Amino acid sequence: MWRSTPLVLVNTTTPRHVLESIASKSQGGTFHYVSDDKSFTVRFAEILGGLLSVVVQDLNLTVWQQPGHSTIEAEEVYAGSYRKVGDSAAGWVTVSFGDLFSGEARKVLVRVLLPAVHNEHRVAVLLARCSYRVRGETFYCPRDHRMRCFMRRARSASPGAMNAEVSHDCQRGGHFAHAAHAQVRGAGRRVRKGSQQAAAAGGRRRQAGAGGRTGRDEEETTGGGGTDVGGLGLWGGSRECRSSGWWAWATVILCTVLAIAVILAGAAVFAVYTLFKPKMPYLAVSDARLGLLQYDQGGTIQSLQMSITIRAENNNSRADATFSRVDLALGFHGVDVALLRAEPFVVARESSLPLRYNVVSVGRTLDAEGMQAMDAALKASVVPFDLLGKARTRWKVGVFVRLRYWTRIWCRLRLFFPGNGTVVPTDRDRCRSR
């Protein structure tokens, strides 16, 4: 099985920059430049001691973004020359460090994009987990889950909130990126200069004498141009300090338009409410009277006569209200005694319409609990009936807004019987739909 191994170079004759270039292209590679045999012995002993003190092998670190709370991209994870793989769309990056010697430490700098928040709260913005091998066995840390990196989110970041060590690492990462870009730019400049020198040399050979000076002048002029191009420099600052893209401006414009639309909509709603002051129509009991109740010991209501008046109220000053699908039920202890219904009707603005019902019911049988409740009510001379149901209301606010609601009623009416059969005043006053 192939496994990447850190490359260690020790040499006394090869130039230092060659060793450095080779080691930098190896995962975890290092180099030692020695000037004599004594230094060679010391360096070799240090390398051998390090190889014998390897504590973990194939060390990998994986970081994940927290959906909805953070976003990371593969190119925004800085791990030096160590190999990394990732998927920006899925939001994960894995960095491979290779072997880790005793006493060694590794650092990774991760730039996390955080969405705006409207209130302070504590949230996990990053998930992380390590894997490594010891004597051929693979281990994970944490073992059973991913480590959560929490932070305290605020509406705005304080300029001095960044840790000094993190700030230093950011500056160092920017310096390394600047150096890498400068190295690539310098290599390209050297290639162009070599091509120009070859072309100038060919021209000097063709001119054979006097034209040689012209070729040299051309070379120097071209070289100067290359220097000027290379002298443009590279901005090594952080990504946040670079110019915003078009999408940022589009987002700002869109948010501004939405904010204006919300403000205008709120102002329109407030104006309509202030002008029309809409109120929901409702049903209310204005009177109820129990005229006759014949009940036998077998639990049957042989005859019941009752009158009840329900008032439909419309307190809107600028709109008529329509009531439809009025469906009410009058019952005793879960048994419906009568059904109260009405055809659709209209109640004019700031007025009411009474609905008068004369209830006649016969042959309603109660269960055992209902019989006990009826016996207790007759002994107390107060018989309770339950009124429940609903009605659909519709009215118009302004020119365009039409409101439709279900208004529901559920209340208990206690009537004095035997007695005058009238309803308890407090029950009558509280019995209205919502």
Short mmCIF file of C-alpha atoms in Angstrom, two decimals:
data_model
loop_
_atom_site.label_atom_id
_atom_site.label_comp_id
_atom_site.label_asym_id
_atom_site.label_seq_id
_atom_site.Cartn_x
_atom_site.Cartn_y
_atom_site.Cartn_z
CA MET A 1 0.00 0.00 0.00
CA TRP A 2 1.41 3.39 -1.00
CA ARG A 3 1.72 6.00 1.75
CA SER A 4 3.23 9.48 1.50
CA THR A 5 6.39 9.86 3.61
CA PRO A 6 8.07 13.11 4.68
CA LEU A 7 11.25 13.72 2.68
CA VAL A 8 14.43 14.52 4.64
CA LEU A 9 17.38 15.92 2.69
CA VAL A 10 20.93 16.29 4.00
CA ASN A 11 23.60 17.62 1.68
CA THR A 12 26.87 19.50 1.77
CA THR A 13 27.34 20.35 -1.90
CA THR A 14 23.91 21.10 -3.35
CA PRO A 15 22.90 24.78 -3.10
CA ARG A 16 20.56 25.63 -0.24
CA HIS A 17 17.74 26.96 -2.46
CA VAL A 18 17.60 23.67 -4.39
CA LEU A 19 17.15 21.67 -1.16
CA GLU A 20 14.51 24.09 0.05
CA SER A 21 12.57 23.82 -3.23
CA ILE A 22 12.60 19.99 -3.14
CA ALA A 23 11.58 19.79 0.53
CA SER A 24 8.74 22.30 0.09
CA LYS A 25 7.15 20.08 -2.56
CA SER A 26 7.16 17.06 -0.21
CA GLN A 27 4.44 16.57 2.37
CA GLY A 28 6.09 17.43 5.68
CA GLY A 29 9.52 17.51 3.99
CA THR A 30 12.54 19.14 5.66
CA PHE A 31 16.14 19.79 4.70
CA HIS A 32 19.45 20.30 6.54
CA TYR A 33 22.37 22.09 4.96
CA VAL A 34 25.70 21.13 6.56
CA SER A 35 29.05 22.70 5.89
CA ASP A 36 31.43 19.97 7.15
CA ASP A 37 31.58 16.36 8.37
CA LYS A 38 31.09 17.25 12.06
CA SER A 39 27.86 19.07 11.35
CA PHE A 40 26.73 16.13 9.21
CA THR A 41 27.06 13.73 12.19
CA VAL A 42 25.05 16.03 14.46
CA ARG A 43 22.26 16.52 11.91
CA PHE A 44 22.04 12.81 11.14
CA ALA A 45 21.71 12.00 14.86
CA GLU A 46 18.87 14.53 15.21
CA ILE A 47 17.01 13.05 12.22
CA LEU A 48 17.43 9.49 13.49
CA GLY A 49 16.16 10.48 16.95
CA GLY A 50 13.11 12.14 15.38
CA LEU A 51 12.29 9.06 13.31
CA LEU A 52 12.40 6.89 16.43
CA SER A 53 10.03 9.25 18.32
CA VAL A 54 7.08 9.15 15.88
CA VAL A 55 3.92 9.13 18.00
CA VAL A 56 1.21 9.03 15.29
CA GLN A 57 1.12 8.23 11.60
CA ASP A 58 -1.10 9.48 8.78
CA LEU A 59 -2.52 12.35 10.80
CA ASN A 60 -5.55 13.90 9.06
CA LEU A 61 -7.72 16.83 10.16
CA THR A 62 -11.20 17.33 8.69
CA VAL A 63 -13.26 20.48 9.24
CA TRP A 64 -16.93 20.95 8.30
CA GLN A 65 -19.07 24.01 8.00
CA GLN A 66 -22.24 24.29 10.10
CA PRO A 67 -25.16 24.63 7.66
CA GLY A 68 -27.11 27.80 8.30
CA HIS A 69 -24.45 29.23 10.63
CA SER A 70 -21.17 29.22 8.65
CA THR A 71 -19.59 28.59 5.26
CA ILE A 72 -16.05 27.45 4.45
CA GLU A 73 -14.25 27.05 1.12
CA ALA A 74 -11.33 24.77 0.32
CA GLU A 75 -9.11 27.64 -0.81
CA GLU A 76 -9.75 29.47 2.47
CA VAL A 77 -8.12 26.71 4.56
CA TYR A 78 -4.41 27.50 4.92
CA ALA A 79 -2.20 24.55 5.83
CA GLY A 80 1.13 25.55 4.33
CA SER A 81 2.63 22.87 2.07
CA TYR A 82 0.54 20.05 3.50
CA ARG A 83 -1.83 18.30 1.11
CA LYS A 84 -5.50 19.12 1.41
CA VAL A 85 -8.67 17.96 -0.35
CA GLY A 86 -12.18 19.27 0.02
CA ASP A 87 -15.52 20.10 -1.46
CA SER A 88 -16.62 23.73 -1.16
CA ALA A 89 -20.17 22.86 -2.18
CA ALA A 90 -20.46 20.24 0.58
CA GLY A 91 -18.53 22.43 3.02
CA TRP A 92 -15.67 20.17 4.17
CA VAL A 93 -11.87 20.16 3.88
CA THR A 94 -9.35 17.47 4.93
CA VAL A 95 -5.68 18.31 5.58
CA SER A 96 -3.10 15.47 5.64
CA PHE A 97 -0.06 16.07 7.89
CA GLY A 98 1.60 12.67 7.58
CA ASP A 99 3.57 11.51 10.64
CA LEU A 100 3.81 13.52 13.84
CA PHE A 101 6.88 13.35 16.05
CA SER A 102 6.91 13.71 19.81
CA GLY A 103 6.60 17.34 20.85
CA GLU A 104 5.48 18.55 17.40
CA ALA A 105 2.37 20.64 16.74
CA ARG A 106 0.50 21.60 13.60
CA LYS A 107 -1.59 24.68 12.91
CA VAL A 108 -4.30 25.23 10.33
CA LEU A 109 -5.88 28.60 9.59
CA VAL A 110 -9.55 28.42 8.52
CA ARG A 111 -11.44 31.46 7.26
CA VAL A 112 -15.13 31.11 8.09
CA LEU A 113 -17.86 33.16 6.41
CA LEU A 114 -20.59 33.97 8.95
CA PRO A 115 -24.10 35.21 8.07
CA ALA A 116 -25.51 38.33 9.69
CA VAL A 117 -27.47 37.87 12.93
CA HIS A 118 -30.02 40.11 14.63
CA ASN A 119 -29.40 39.16 18.25
CA GLU A 120 -26.57 37.81 20.36
CA HIS A 121 -26.40 34.06 20.89
CA ARG A 122 -23.92 31.20 21.26
CA VAL A 123 -23.65 28.89 18.27
CA ALA A 124 -21.34 26.21 16.85
CA VAL A 125 -19.74 27.62 13.68
CA LEU A 126 -17.28 24.82 12.87
CA LEU A 127 -17.02 21.04 13.26
CA ALA A 128 -13.68 19.22 13.39
CA ARG A 129 -12.32 15.70 13.76
CA CYS A 130 -8.86 14.06 13.57
CA SER A 131 -7.87 10.59 12.40
CA TYR A 132 -4.47 8.90 12.81
CA ARG A 133 -2.81 5.50 12.97
CA VAL A 134 -0.76 3.93 15.74
CA ARG A 135 0.86 0.54 15.03
CA GLY A 136 -1.46 -0.05 12.10
CA GLU A 137 -4.68 0.70 14.03
CA THR A 138 -6.81 3.72 13.09
CA PHE A 139 -8.09 6.07 15.81
CA TYR A 140 -10.43 9.07 15.76
CA CYS A 141 -10.46 12.12 18.01
CA PRO A 142 -13.11 12.76 19.23
CA ARG A 143 -13.96 9.08 19.01
CA ASP A 144 -17.75 9.08 18.69
CA HIS A 145 -18.63 12.52 17.37
CA ARG A 146 -17.34 15.70 15.78
CA MET A 147 -15.86 18.41 17.95
CA ARG A 148 -17.93 21.60 17.93
CA CYS A 149 -16.22 24.98 17.86
CA PHE A 150 -18.50 27.48 19.58
CA MET A 151 -18.41 31.25 19.47
CA ARG A 152 -20.52 34.11 20.76
CA ARG A 153 -22.25 35.76 17.79
CA ALA A 154 -23.08 39.46 17.90
CA ARG A 155 -24.73 41.86 15.48
CA SER A 156 -21.37 43.49 14.68
CA ALA A 157 -17.75 42.51 15.26
CA SER A 158 -15.45 44.59 17.45
CA PRO A 159 -12.27 45.73 15.61
CA GLY A 160 -10.07 44.63 18.52
CA ALA A 161 -11.80 41.31 19.19
CA MET A 162 -9.33 39.18 17.17
CA ASN A 163 -6.84 37.23 19.25
CA ALA A 164 -3.25 38.45 18.85
CA GLU A 165 -1.98 34.99 17.95
CA VAL A 166 -4.70 34.55 15.33
CA SER A 167 -3.91 37.99 13.91
CA HIS A 168 -0.24 37.03 13.64
CA ASP A 169 -1.15 33.79 11.85
CA CYS A 170 -3.37 35.72 9.42
CA GLN A 171 -0.54 38.11 8.63
CA ARG A 172 1.87 35.24 8.17
CA GLY A 173 -0.58 33.43 5.89
CA GLY A 174 -0.97 36.58 3.80
CA HIS A 175 2.84 36.95 3.64
CA PHE A 176 3.26 33.35 2.45
CA ALA A 177 0.59 33.84 -0.21
CA HIS A 178 2.33 37.04 -1.33
CA ALA A 179 5.66 35.23 -1.51
CA ALA A 180 4.18 32.36 -3.51
CA HIS A 181 2.60 34.72 -6.02
CA ALA A 182 5.80 36.71 -6.26
CA GLN A 183 7.78 33.51 -6.87
CA VAL A 184 5.43 32.48 -9.68
CA ARG A 185 5.57 35.96 -11.16
CA GLY A 186 9.37 35.97 -10.99
CA ALA A 187 9.59 32.57 -12.67
CA GLY A 188 7.40 33.79 -15.50
CA ARG A 189 9.50 36.92 -15.84
CA ARG A 190 12.68 34.84 -16.02
CA VAL A 191 11.15 32.64 -18.74
CA ARG A 192 10.18 35.70 -20.77
CA LYS A 193 13.60 37.21 -20.27
CA GLY A 194 15.30 33.97 -21.40
CA SER A 195 13.18 33.90 -24.54
CA GLN A 196 14.04 37.51 -25.27
CA GLN A 197 17.75 36.83 -24.72
CA ALA A 198 17.62 33.87 -27.11
CA ALA A 199 15.89 36.01 -29.73
CA ALA A 200 18.42 38.82 -29.21
CA ALA A 201 21.33 36.37 -29.52
CA GLY A 202 19.94 35.09 -32.81
CA GLY A 203 19.63 38.67 -34.03
CA ARG A 204 23.24 39.43 -33.07
CA ARG A 205 24.45 36.39 -34.97
CA ARG A 206 22.54 37.52 -38.05
CA GLN A 207 23.84 41.08 -37.84
CA ALA A 208 27.48 39.88 -37.31
CA GLY A 209 29.10 42.94 -35.83
CA ALA A 210 27.46 46.34 -35.76
CA GLY A 211 24.03 44.88 -35.14
CA GLY A 212 25.25 43.31 -31.89
CA ARG A 213 24.89 46.55 -30.01
CA THR A 214 21.37 46.96 -31.35
CA GLY A 215 20.47 43.48 -30.12
CA ARG A 216 21.85 44.30 -26.66
CA ASP A 217 19.92 47.55 -26.54
CA GLU A 218 16.76 45.68 -27.49
CA GLU A 219 17.41 43.15 -24.75
CA GLU A 220 17.91 45.82 -22.11
CA THR A 221 14.81 47.68 -23.21
CA THR A 222 12.70 44.54 -23.12
CA GLY A 223 14.15 43.56 -19.77
CA GLY A 224 13.23 46.95 -18.39
CA GLY A 225 9.69 46.45 -19.59
CA GLY A 226 9.59 43.09 -17.81
CA THR A 227 10.78 44.72 -14.61
CA ASP A 228 8.06 47.32 -14.83
CA VAL A 229 5.42 44.65 -15.28
CA GLY A 230 6.76 42.70 -12.35
CA GLY A 231 6.89 45.86 -10.27
CA LEU A 232 3.13 46.11 -10.16
CA GLY A 233 3.25 44.12 -6.90
CA LEU A 234 0.56 42.03 -5.22
CA TRP A 235 -1.89 43.01 -2.54
CA GLY A 236 -1.31 40.48 0.21
CA GLY A 237 -4.06 41.70 2.46
CA SER A 238 -6.96 39.62 3.76
CA ARG A 239 -9.84 38.62 1.50
CA GLU A 240 -12.31 40.79 3.41
CA CYS A 241 -10.30 43.92 2.51
CA ARG A 242 -10.46 43.33 -1.25
CA SER A 243 -13.02 45.02 -3.45
CA SER A 244 -16.56 43.71 -3.14
CA GLY A 245 -18.00 41.76 -6.04
CA TRP A 246 -21.07 42.65 -8.02
CA TRP A 247 -23.14 40.20 -6.00
CA ALA A 248 -22.50 42.21 -2.84
CA TRP A 249 -23.85 45.36 -4.45
CA ALA A 250 -26.80 43.44 -5.87
CA THR A 251 -27.55 42.12 -2.38
CA VAL A 252 -27.39 45.63 -0.91
CA ILE A 253 -29.74 46.99 -3.58
CA LEU A 254 -32.17 44.08 -3.15
CA CYS A 255 -32.21 44.47 0.64
CA THR A 256 -32.81 48.21 0.26
CA VAL A 257 -35.74 47.64 -2.11
CA LEU A 258 -37.24 45.02 0.22
CA ALA A 259 -36.85 47.33 3.22
CA ILE A 260 -38.60 50.15 1.37
CA ALA A 261 -41.39 47.78 0.28
CA VAL A 262 -41.90 46.55 3.85
CA ILE A 263 -42.01 50.12 5.16
CA LEU A 264 -44.56 51.16 2.52
CA ALA A 265 -46.69 48.07 3.19
CA GLY A 266 -46.61 48.75 6.92
CA ALA A 267 -47.57 52.38 6.35
CA ALA A 268 -50.47 51.31 4.11
CA VAL A 269 -51.76 48.82 6.68
CA PHE A 270 -51.49 51.41 9.45
CA ALA A 271 -53.33 53.99 7.33
CA VAL A 272 -56.14 51.55 6.52
CA TYR A 273 -56.45 50.52 10.15
CA THR A 274 -56.48 54.13 11.34
CA LEU A 275 -59.06 55.17 8.76
CA PHE A 276 -61.45 52.22 8.89
CA LYS A 277 -60.74 50.77 12.36
CA PRO A 278 -62.01 47.30 11.39
CA LYS A 279 -63.77 45.23 14.05
CA MET A 280 -64.78 41.59 13.82
CA PRO A 281 -68.54 40.91 13.74
CA TYR A 282 -69.78 38.48 16.37
CA LEU A 283 -72.77 36.63 17.83
CA ALA A 284 -74.06 37.22 21.36
CA VAL A 285 -76.96 35.89 23.46
CA SER A 286 -79.33 38.70 24.41
CA ASP A 287 -82.05 36.64 26.11
CA ALA A 288 -83.05 33.06 26.96
CA ARG A 289 -86.07 31.61 28.78
CA LEU A 290 -87.05 28.04 29.64
CA GLY A 291 -90.85 27.73 29.41
CA LEU A 292 -91.40 23.97 29.85
CA LEU A 293 -89.33 20.96 30.88
CA GLN A 294 -90.95 17.55 31.34
CA TYR A 295 -88.54 14.86 32.47
CA ASP A 296 -89.29 11.31 33.61
CA GLN A 297 -87.31 8.99 35.85
CA GLY A 298 -86.25 6.90 32.86
CA GLY A 299 -83.89 9.65 31.73
CA THR A 300 -85.98 10.99 28.84
CA ILE A 301 -86.76 14.65 28.22
CA GLN A 302 -90.37 14.19 27.16
CA SER A 303 -90.95 17.83 26.27
CA LEU A 304 -88.86 20.98 26.27
CA GLN A 305 -89.91 24.48 25.23
CA MET A 306 -87.39 27.27 25.26
CA SER A 307 -86.99 30.66 23.61
CA ILE A 308 -83.54 32.10 22.91
CA THR A 309 -82.52 35.31 21.15
CA ILE A 310 -79.07 35.60 19.56
CA ARG A 311 -77.88 39.01 18.39
CA ALA A 312 -75.58 39.43 15.35
CA GLU A 313 -73.42 42.52 15.95
CA ASN A 314 -71.50 44.62 13.40
CA ASN A 315 -69.58 47.48 14.99
CA ASN A 316 -67.75 48.54 11.82
CA SER A 317 -68.52 52.13 10.89
CA ARG A 318 -67.63 51.83 7.17
CA ALA A 319 -68.59 48.31 6.09
CA ASP A 320 -71.59 45.99 6.13
CA ALA A 321 -71.05 42.44 7.42
CA THR A 322 -72.42 39.22 5.96
CA PHE A 323 -73.15 36.18 8.15
CA SER A 324 -73.45 32.78 6.50
CA ARG A 325 -73.47 29.12 7.47
CA VAL A 326 -74.80 29.82 10.98
CA ASP A 327 -74.79 26.43 12.69
CA LEU A 328 -75.47 26.32 16.45
CA ALA A 329 -76.45 23.50 18.81
CA LEU A 330 -78.18 23.58 22.19
CA GLY A 331 -77.37 20.61 24.38
CA PHE A 332 -77.48 19.16 27.88
CA HIS A 333 -74.57 17.09 29.15
CA GLY A 334 -73.38 16.10 25.68
CA VAL A 335 -76.83 15.38 24.22
CA ASP A 336 -78.08 17.78 21.52
CA VAL A 337 -81.51 19.09 22.40
CA ALA A 338 -81.96 21.37 19.39
CA LEU A 339 -80.11 22.66 16.30
CA LEU A 340 -80.26 26.42 15.59
CA ARG A 341 -79.58 27.50 12.00
CA ALA A 342 -80.14 30.56 9.83
CA GLU A 343 -79.94 31.51 6.16
CA PRO A 344 -77.22 34.00 5.10
CA PHE A 345 -78.03 37.56 6.12
CA VAL A 346 -76.43 41.01 6.12
CA VAL A 347 -75.98 43.30 9.11
CA ALA A 348 -75.62 46.97 8.28
CA ARG A 349 -72.73 49.00 9.59
CA GLU A 350 -72.89 49.95 13.28
CA SER A 351 -76.05 47.93 13.85
CA SER A 352 -77.29 44.53 15.02
CA LEU A 353 -79.83 41.93 13.92
CA PRO A 354 -81.68 39.66 16.41
CA LEU A 355 -82.16 35.97 15.62
CA ARG A 356 -85.14 34.63 17.61
CA TYR A 357 -85.48 30.88 18.08
CA ASN A 358 -88.44 29.06 19.69
CA VAL A 359 -87.09 25.65 20.59
CA VAL A 360 -89.40 22.64 20.93
CA SER A 361 -87.78 19.29 21.63
CA VAL A 362 -89.23 15.90 22.58
CA GLY A 363 -87.93 12.42 23.26
CA ARG A 364 -84.29 13.14 24.07
CA THR A 365 -82.79 10.35 26.22
CA LEU A 366 -79.89 11.00 28.59
CA ASP A 367 -77.19 8.57 29.66
CA ALA A 368 -76.51 7.65 33.29
CA GLU A 369 -74.28 10.64 33.94
CA GLY A 370 -76.77 12.92 32.20
CA MET A 371 -79.57 11.59 34.40
CA GLN A 372 -77.56 12.31 37.54
CA ALA A 373 -76.78 15.82 36.26
CA MET A 374 -80.46 16.49 35.49
CA ASP A 375 -81.58 15.27 38.93
CA ALA A 376 -79.01 17.52 40.62
CA ALA A 377 -80.02 20.50 38.45
CA LEU A 378 -83.73 20.11 39.20
CA LYS A 379 -83.01 19.85 42.92
CA ALA A 380 -80.91 23.04 42.72
CA SER A 381 -83.59 24.75 40.58
CA VAL A 382 -80.90 25.76 38.04
CA VAL A 383 -80.77 23.80 34.75
CA PRO A 384 -77.63 24.34 32.60
CA PHE A 385 -77.63 24.15 28.80
CA ASP A 386 -74.58 24.39 26.52
CA LEU A 387 -74.66 26.58 23.41
CA LEU A 388 -71.93 25.94 20.86
CA GLY A 389 -71.38 26.45 17.14
CA LYS A 390 -69.90 28.75 14.52
CA ALA A 391 -70.73 31.17 11.72
CA ARG A 392 -68.78 32.56 8.77
CA THR A 393 -68.45 36.34 8.58
CA ARG A 394 -67.36 38.49 5.66
CA TRP A 395 -66.87 42.22 5.34
CA LYS A 396 -64.91 44.69 3.25
CA VAL A 397 -62.23 47.13 4.41
CA GLY A 398 -61.44 49.90 1.96
CA VAL A 399 -61.58 49.22 -1.76
CA PHE A 400 -59.47 46.09 -2.18
CA VAL A 401 -59.31 44.27 1.17
CA ARG A 402 -61.99 41.66 1.88
CA LEU A 403 -61.88 39.88 5.21
CA ARG A 404 -63.35 36.45 5.94
CA TYR A 405 -63.38 34.84 9.38
CA TRP A 406 -65.06 32.05 11.28
CA THR A 407 -66.56 33.27 14.53
CA ARG A 408 -67.13 30.53 17.14
CA ILE A 409 -69.26 30.45 20.27
CA TRP A 410 -69.18 28.14 23.28
CA CYS A 411 -70.87 29.06 26.53
CA ARG A 412 -73.10 27.67 29.27
CA LEU A 413 -76.52 29.14 30.00
CA ARG A 414 -78.01 28.41 33.42
CA LEU A 415 -81.77 28.91 33.67
CA PHE A 416 -83.90 29.08 36.82
CA PHE A 417 -86.25 26.08 36.66
CA PRO A 418 -88.52 25.28 38.34
CA GLY A 419 -89.03 29.02 38.65
CA ASN A 420 -89.46 31.88 36.21
CA GLY A 421 -87.19 30.15 33.62
CA THR A 422 -84.96 33.18 33.03
CA VAL A 423 -81.25 32.95 32.33
CA VAL A 424 -78.59 33.90 34.88
CA PRO A 425 -77.58 37.49 33.91
CA THR A 426 -73.82 36.86 34.14
CA ASP A 427 -74.11 33.88 31.78
CA ARG A 428 -76.09 35.96 29.30
CA ASP A 429 -73.58 38.82 29.34
CA ARG A 430 -70.57 36.53 28.84
CA CYS A 431 -72.07 34.37 26.10
CA ARG A 432 -70.61 35.74 22.84
CA SER A 433 -68.54 34.40 19.97
CA ARG A 434 -64.85 34.96 19.44
#
